[in-house]
Backbone as CSV, one residue per row, in Angstrom:
resi,resn,N_x,N_y,N_z,CA_x,CA_y,CA_z,C_x,C_y,C_z
1,UNK,0.845,-1.165,0.000,0.000,0.000,0.000,0.897,1.236,0.000
2,UNK,0.676,2.113,-0.975,1.503,3.300,-1.130,0.584,4.509,-1.293
3,UNK,0.952,5.630,-0.661,0.165,6.851,-0.787,1.053,8.047,-0.481
4,UNK,0.513,9.243,-0.662,1.246,10.482,-0.409,0.410,11.386,0.484
5,UNK,1.062,12.007,1.453,0.429,13.013,2.311,1.352,14.222,2.351
6,UNK,0.773,15.397,2.567,1.594,16.598,2.696,0.966,17.571,3.677
7,UNK,1.827,18.429,4.228,1.385,19.437,5.184,2.340,20.624,5.071
8,UNK,1.808,21.826,5.286,2.641,23.028,5.272,2.897,23.467,6.702
9,UNK,4.152,23.720,6.994,4.590,24.098,8.338,5.050,25.552,8.291
10,UNK,4.551,26.340,9.217,4.843,27.771,9.246,6.184,28.040,9.940
11,UNK,7.224,27.482,9.336,8.607,27.684,9.794,9.517,27.592,8.575
12,UNK,10.666,28.259,8.608,11.633,28.073,7.524,12.107,26.612,7.474
13,UNK,12.515,26.181,6.295,12.927,24.788,6.120,14.069,24.405,7.051
14,UNK,15.034,25.279,7.262,16.182,24.945,8.111,15.731,24.566,9.522
15,UNK,14.825,25.369,10.084,14.330,25.104,11.443,13.460,23.845,11.456
16,UNK,12.619,23.673,10.438,11.757,22.488,10.345,12.599,21.221,10.332
17,UNK,13.623,21.198,9.496,14.485,20.021,9.350,15.299,19.783,10.620
18,UNK,15.739,20.856,11.261,16.476,20.723,12.524,15.619,19.997,13.565
19,UNK,14.363,20.390,13.684,13.463,19.755,14.656,13.114,18.329,14.239
20,UNK,12.881,18.116,12.936,12.524,16.795,12.417,13.635,15.779,12.664
21,UNK,14.882,16.219,12.560,16.010,15.281,12.650,16.580,15.139,14.060
22,UNK,16.026,15.847,15.029,16.508,15.781,16.409,15.797,14.663,17.174
23,UNK,16.531,13.594,17.547,15.892,12.469,18.249,15.177,12.883,19.535
24,UNK,15.723,13.823,20.276,15.068,14.241,21.524,13.757,14.968,21.252
25,UNK,13.688,15.699,20.145,12.432,16.362,19.771,11.344,15.343,19.447
26,UNK,11.742,14.207,18.880,10.757,13.186,18.493,9.863,12.793,19.657
27,UNK,10.435,12.713,20.840,9.657,12.311,22.013,8.572,13.333,22.351
28,UNK,8.737,14.554,21.883,7.787,15.620,22.192,6.611,15.662,21.225
29,UNK,6.750,15.055,20.052,5.655,15.119,19.087,5.177,13.755,18.586
30,UNK,5.938,12.708,18.805,5.527,11.387,18.338,4.854,10.636,19.481
31,UNK,3.561,10.502,19.379,2.742,9.906,20.433,3.212,8.503,20.819
32,UNK,3.403,8.293,22.112,3.753,6.980,22.632,5.231,6.636,22.600
33,UNK,6.066,7.474,21.974,7.498,7.172,21.887,8.133,7.313,23.265
34,UNK,8.715,6.221,23.749,9.300,6.199,25.092,10.819,6.182,25.097
35,UNK,11.422,5.496,24.120,12.874,5.352,24.146,13.420,5.269,22.725
36,UNK,14.634,5.783,22.548,15.333,5.763,21.264,16.752,5.280,21.532
37,UNK,17.164,4.197,20.828,18.519,3.658,21.010,19.149,3.386,19.654
38,UNK,20.314,3.977,19.408,21.061,3.658,18.190,21.643,2.266,18.387
39,UNK,21.376,1.363,17.433,21.874,-0.009,17.574,23.031,-0.317,16.621
40,UNK,23.198,0.500,15.564,24.379,0.351,14.710,24.557,1.599,13.855
41,UNK,25.803,1.860,13.504,26.115,3.006,12.662,26.154,4.312,13.435
42,UNK,26.351,5.386,12.688,26.405,6.721,13.274,25.025,7.365,13.181
43,UNK,24.530,7.938,14.271,23.193,8.540,14.257,23.024,9.529,13.100
44,UNK,21.909,9.385,12.394,21.589,10.294,11.304,22.259,9.984,9.981
45,UNK,23.149,9.004,9.966,23.893,8.686,8.741,23.248,7.521,7.994
46,UNK,23.468,7.483,6.686,22.932,6.400,5.865,23.357,5.046,6.422
47,UNK,22.419,4.125,6.508,22.696,2.779,6.991,22.578,2.602,8.493
48,UNK,22.506,3.697,9.248,22.406,3.549,10.710,21.046,2.969,11.088
49,UNK,21.042,2.230,12.195,19.813,1.597,12.691,19.535,2.099,14.099
50,UNK,18.268,2.422,14.324,17.827,2.921,15.617,16.601,2.142,16.053
51,UNK,16.581,1.774,17.318,15.427,1.080,17.891,14.529,2.120,18.559
52,UNK,13.263,2.125,18.169,12.274,3.033,18.739,11.292,2.207,19.559
53,UNK,11.108,2.581,20.819,10.190,1.848,21.690,8.956,2.716,21.941
54,UNK,7.789,2.146,21.624,6.519,2.851,21.779,5.652,2.165,22.821
55,UNK,4.936,2.967,23.581,3.917,2.454,24.492,2.576,2.645,23.794
56,UNK,1.899,1.532,23.534,0.599,1.571,22.866,-0.409,0.918,23.790
57,UNK,-1.145,1.747,24.507,-2.037,1.213,25.519,-1.210,0.594,26.622
58,UNK,-1.447,-0.683,26.888,-0.696,-1.368,27.949,0.494,-2.163,27.405
59,UNK,0.729,-2.095,26.079,1.824,-2.860,25.480,2.980,-1.962,25.059
60,UNK,4.154,-2.569,25.047,5.331,-1.917,24.482,5.603,-2.546,23.121
61,UNK,5.860,-1.721,22.129,6.160,-2.184,20.784,7.495,-1.595,20.363
62,UNK,8.311,-2.411,19.718,9.613,-1.954,19.244,9.603,-1.892,17.727
63,UNK,10.177,-0.823,17.206,10.286,-0.622,15.771,11.750,-0.300,15.473
64,UNK,12.263,-0.811,14.360,13.633,-0.510,13.957,13.602,0.428,12.758
65,UNK,14.308,1.548,12.886,14.448,2.505,11.793,15.825,2.308,11.170
66,UNK,15.867,2.159,9.849,17.122,2.117,9.108,17.120,3.297,8.147
67,UNK,18.105,4.169,8.285,18.177,5.319,7.385,18.692,4.838,6.036
68,UNK,17.873,5.045,5.010,18.246,4.621,3.668,18.956,5.734,2.905
69,UNK,18.507,6.968,3.136,19.110,8.095,2.426,18.817,9.379,3.192
70,UNK,19.856,10.007,3.705,19.695,11.265,4.424,20.311,12.380,3.588
71,UNK,19.457,13.108,2.888,19.889,14.251,2.084,19.239,15.529,2.601
72,UNK,19.138,15.624,3.931,18.542,16.823,4.517,19.412,18.033,4.195
73,UNK,18.822,19.162,3.894,17.450,19.554,4.189,16.426,19.183,3.121
74,UNK,16.856,18.542,2.028,15.927,18.239,0.936,15.069,17.006,1.171
75,UNK,15.695,15.905,1.609,14.940,14.654,1.733,15.542,13.742,2.797
76,UNK,14.687,12.836,3.267,15.088,11.848,4.272,14.254,10.601,4.025
77,UNK,14.922,9.484,3.705,14.225,8.226,3.437,14.671,7.186,4.460
78,UNK,13.694,6.486,5.022,14.008,5.481,6.041,13.061,4.299,5.911
79,UNK,13.521,3.171,6.435,12.698,1.959,6.510,12.400,1.720,7.979
80,UNK,11.113,1.508,8.289,10.673,1.211,9.648,10.120,-0.206,9.654
81,UNK,10.642,-1.040,10.569,10.223,-2.440,10.623,9.717,-2.784,12.012
82,UNK,8.588,-3.466,12.038,8.052,-4.022,13.272,7.347,-5.320,12.892
83,UNK,6.826,-6.012,13.863,6.244,-7.328,13.613,5.138,-7.257,12.555
84,UNK,5.382,-7.909,11.424,4.380,-8.020,10.371,4.316,-6.860,9.397
85,UNK,5.102,-5.794,9.622,4.998,-4.596,8.784,6.373,-3.988,8.496
86,UNK,6.554,-3.580,7.247,7.698,-2.757,6.855,7.116,-1.499,6.216
87,UNK,7.608,-0.338,6.638,7.184,0.934,6.068,8.410,1.602,5.464
88,UNK,8.479,1.624,4.131,9.525,2.371,3.432,8.976,3.772,3.226
89,UNK,9.611,4.745,3.863,9.044,6.088,3.870,10.011,7.100,3.275
90,UNK,9.522,7.815,2.266,10.271,8.909,1.662,9.695,10.214,2.192
91,UNK,10.558,11.125,2.629,10.137,12.430,3.132,10.871,13.514,2.360
92,UNK,10.120,14.529,1.930,10.686,15.650,1.182,10.299,16.951,1.870
93,UNK,11.235,17.894,1.921,11.008,19.188,2.556,11.283,20.274,1.523
94,UNK,10.232,21.034,1.195,10.336,22.050,0.153,10.044,23.427,0.731
95,UNK,10.784,24.431,0.275,10.498,25.813,0.647,9.310,26.256,-0.198
96,UNK,8.241,26.740,0.462,7.065,27.171,-0.293,6.925,28.686,-0.314
97,UNK,7.176,29.305,0.774,7.170,30.760,0.876,8.367,31.105,1.743
98,UNK,8.606,32.367,1.956,9.810,32.774,2.671,9.984,32.065,4.008
99,UNK,8.905,31.884,4.742,9.056,31.304,6.086,8.251,30.019,6.269
100,UNK,7.951,29.318,5.168,7.147,28.097,5.274,7.828,26.921,4.586
101,UNK,7.456,25.724,5.060,8.015,24.486,4.526,6.881,23.528,4.198
102,UNK,6.937,22.929,3.014,5.989,21.864,2.676,6.694,20.536,2.916
103,UNK,6.088,19.706,3.788,6.600,18.367,4.070,5.720,17.386,3.310
104,UNK,6.324,16.644,2.414,5.629,15.614,1.643,6.182,14.269,2.082
105,UNK,5.295,13.359,2.466,5.736,12.016,2.844,5.063,11.001,1.931
106,UNK,5.832,9.982,1.562,5.344,8.925,0.674,5.637,7.575,1.320
107,UNK,4.746,7.124,2.208,4.956,5.812,2.824,4.529,4.679,1.887
108,UNK,5.240,3.578,1.993,4.850,2.340,1.310,4.878,1.233,2.355
109,UNK,3.695,0.717,2.675,3.582,-0.339,3.677,3.589,-1.699,2.996
110,UNK,4.426,-2.595,3.519,4.495,-3.981,3.061,4.163,-4.858,4.258
111,UNK,3.275,-5.805,4.062,2.804,-6.639,5.164,3.300,-8.066,4.984
112,UNK,3.780,-8.667,6.092,4.365,-10.004,5.987,3.574,-11.082,6.711
113,UNK,2.534,-10.710,7.435,1.712,-11.767,8.030,0.247,-11.548,7.671
114,UNK,-0.534,-12.595,7.807,-1.918,-12.577,7.353,-2.732,-11.467,8.006
115,UNK,-2.590,-11.304,9.317,-3.393,-10.317,10.034,-3.107,-8.900,9.527
116,UNK,-1.841,-8.572,9.332,-1.495,-7.230,8.857,-1.914,-7.035,7.397
117,UNK,-1.790,-8.081,6.582,-2.260,-7.984,5.195,-3.754,-7.711,5.165
118,UNK,-4.490,-8.391,6.035,-5.936,-8.200,6.120,-6.271,-6.768,6.547
119,UNK,-5.561,-6.264,7.551,-5.795,-4.888,8.009,-5.494,-3.886,6.898
120,UNK,-4.402,-4.100,6.180,-4.042,-3.207,5.083,-5.083,-3.210,3.983
121,UNK,-5.670,-4.367,3.735,-6.672,-4.488,2.682,-8.018,-3.928,3.127
122,UNK,-8.424,-4.244,4.357,-9.733,-3.814,4.850,-9.750,-2.375,5.357
123,UNK,-8.623,-1.912,5.899,-8.609,-0.597,6.541,-7.431,0.270,6.107
124,UNK,-7.277,0.519,4.798,-6.154,1.364,4.373,-6.253,2.774,4.954
125,UNK,-7.469,3.233,5.195,-7.672,4.565,5.759,-7.059,4.724,7.136
126,UNK,-6.968,3.636,7.887,-6.386,3.685,9.226,-4.908,4.107,9.147
127,UNK,-4.180,3.574,8.169,-2.764,3.906,8.012,-2.606,5.366,7.580
128,UNK,-3.448,5.808,6.644,-3.392,7.197,6.181,-3.751,8.156,7.309
129,UNK,-4.746,7.799,8.087,-5.171,8.639,9.214,-4.040,8.780,10.236
130,UNK,-3.340,7.691,10.516,-2.222,7.729,11.467,-1.084,8.604,10.926
131,UNK,-0.814,8.507,9.624,0.214,9.351,9.013,-0.151,10.819,9.169
132,UNK,-1.409,11.170,8.859,-1.853,12.565,8.999,-1.769,13.027,10.448
133,UNK,-2.110,12.149,11.387,-2.048,12.487,12.818,-0.609,12.817,13.227
134,UNK,0.338,12.006,12.785,1.751,12.230,13.108,2.235,13.540,12.487
135,UNK,1.849,13.785,11.239,2.274,15.014,10.571,1.695,16.250,11.265
136,UNK,0.434,16.186,11.663,-0.184,17.317,12.378,0.483,17.538,13.732
137,UNK,0.842,16.448,14.410,1.518,16.570,15.711,2.880,17.237,15.534
138,UNK,3.608,16.853,14.484,4.901,17.494,14.237,4.716,18.967,13.902
139,UNK,3.758,19.275,13.043,3.483,20.674,12.670,3.200,21.510,13.915
140,UNK,2.336,21.012,14.780,1.973,21.729,16.003,3.203,21.953,16.885
141,UNK,3.988,20.898,17.076,5.203,21.009,17.889,6.179,22.005,17.256
142,UNK,6.449,21.835,15.968,7.442,22.680,15.292,7.041,24.152,15.355
143,UNK,5.773,24.435,15.082,5.325,25.827,15.086,5.347,26.429,16.486
144,UNK,5.317,25.594,17.516,5.407,26.103,18.893,6.853,26.447,19.267
145,UNK,7.801,26.083,18.398,9.223,26.314,18.672,9.773,27.547,17.959
146,UNK,8.886,28.389,17.455,9.349,29.606,16.774,10.184,30.436,17.726
147,UNK,11.244,31.017,17.195,12.123,31.854,18.036,11.473,33.182,18.356
């Protein structure tokens, strides 16, 4: 399942990308994120792997992020893996006006078990809704960080 979402952030691209790429900032806008651990490579560099631990209700879920291509401030591509799901995500940051940034994300979800394949087929809107929720949370956080 592949789709595109976009949002405009009322901040210059440099500041937007600085906040987007800061692991400590992630905890402030990514719902449920509890811990971030680099497990291989240099943080922020191509090929590096980071373990992200999320609290979802009463469960803890671990996701592994592998940076595929870090060309910030223009683009950032990563693979996120968790049980039954791989999300190959392309992110682009464009200057739209003097002090605004358009963030375009292109996730591609691949499902490896029956239950996740079924969810992807029956409820594709759930994945899109979650993407929009995350993007809105980042926008809100980033815009609250204006100097």
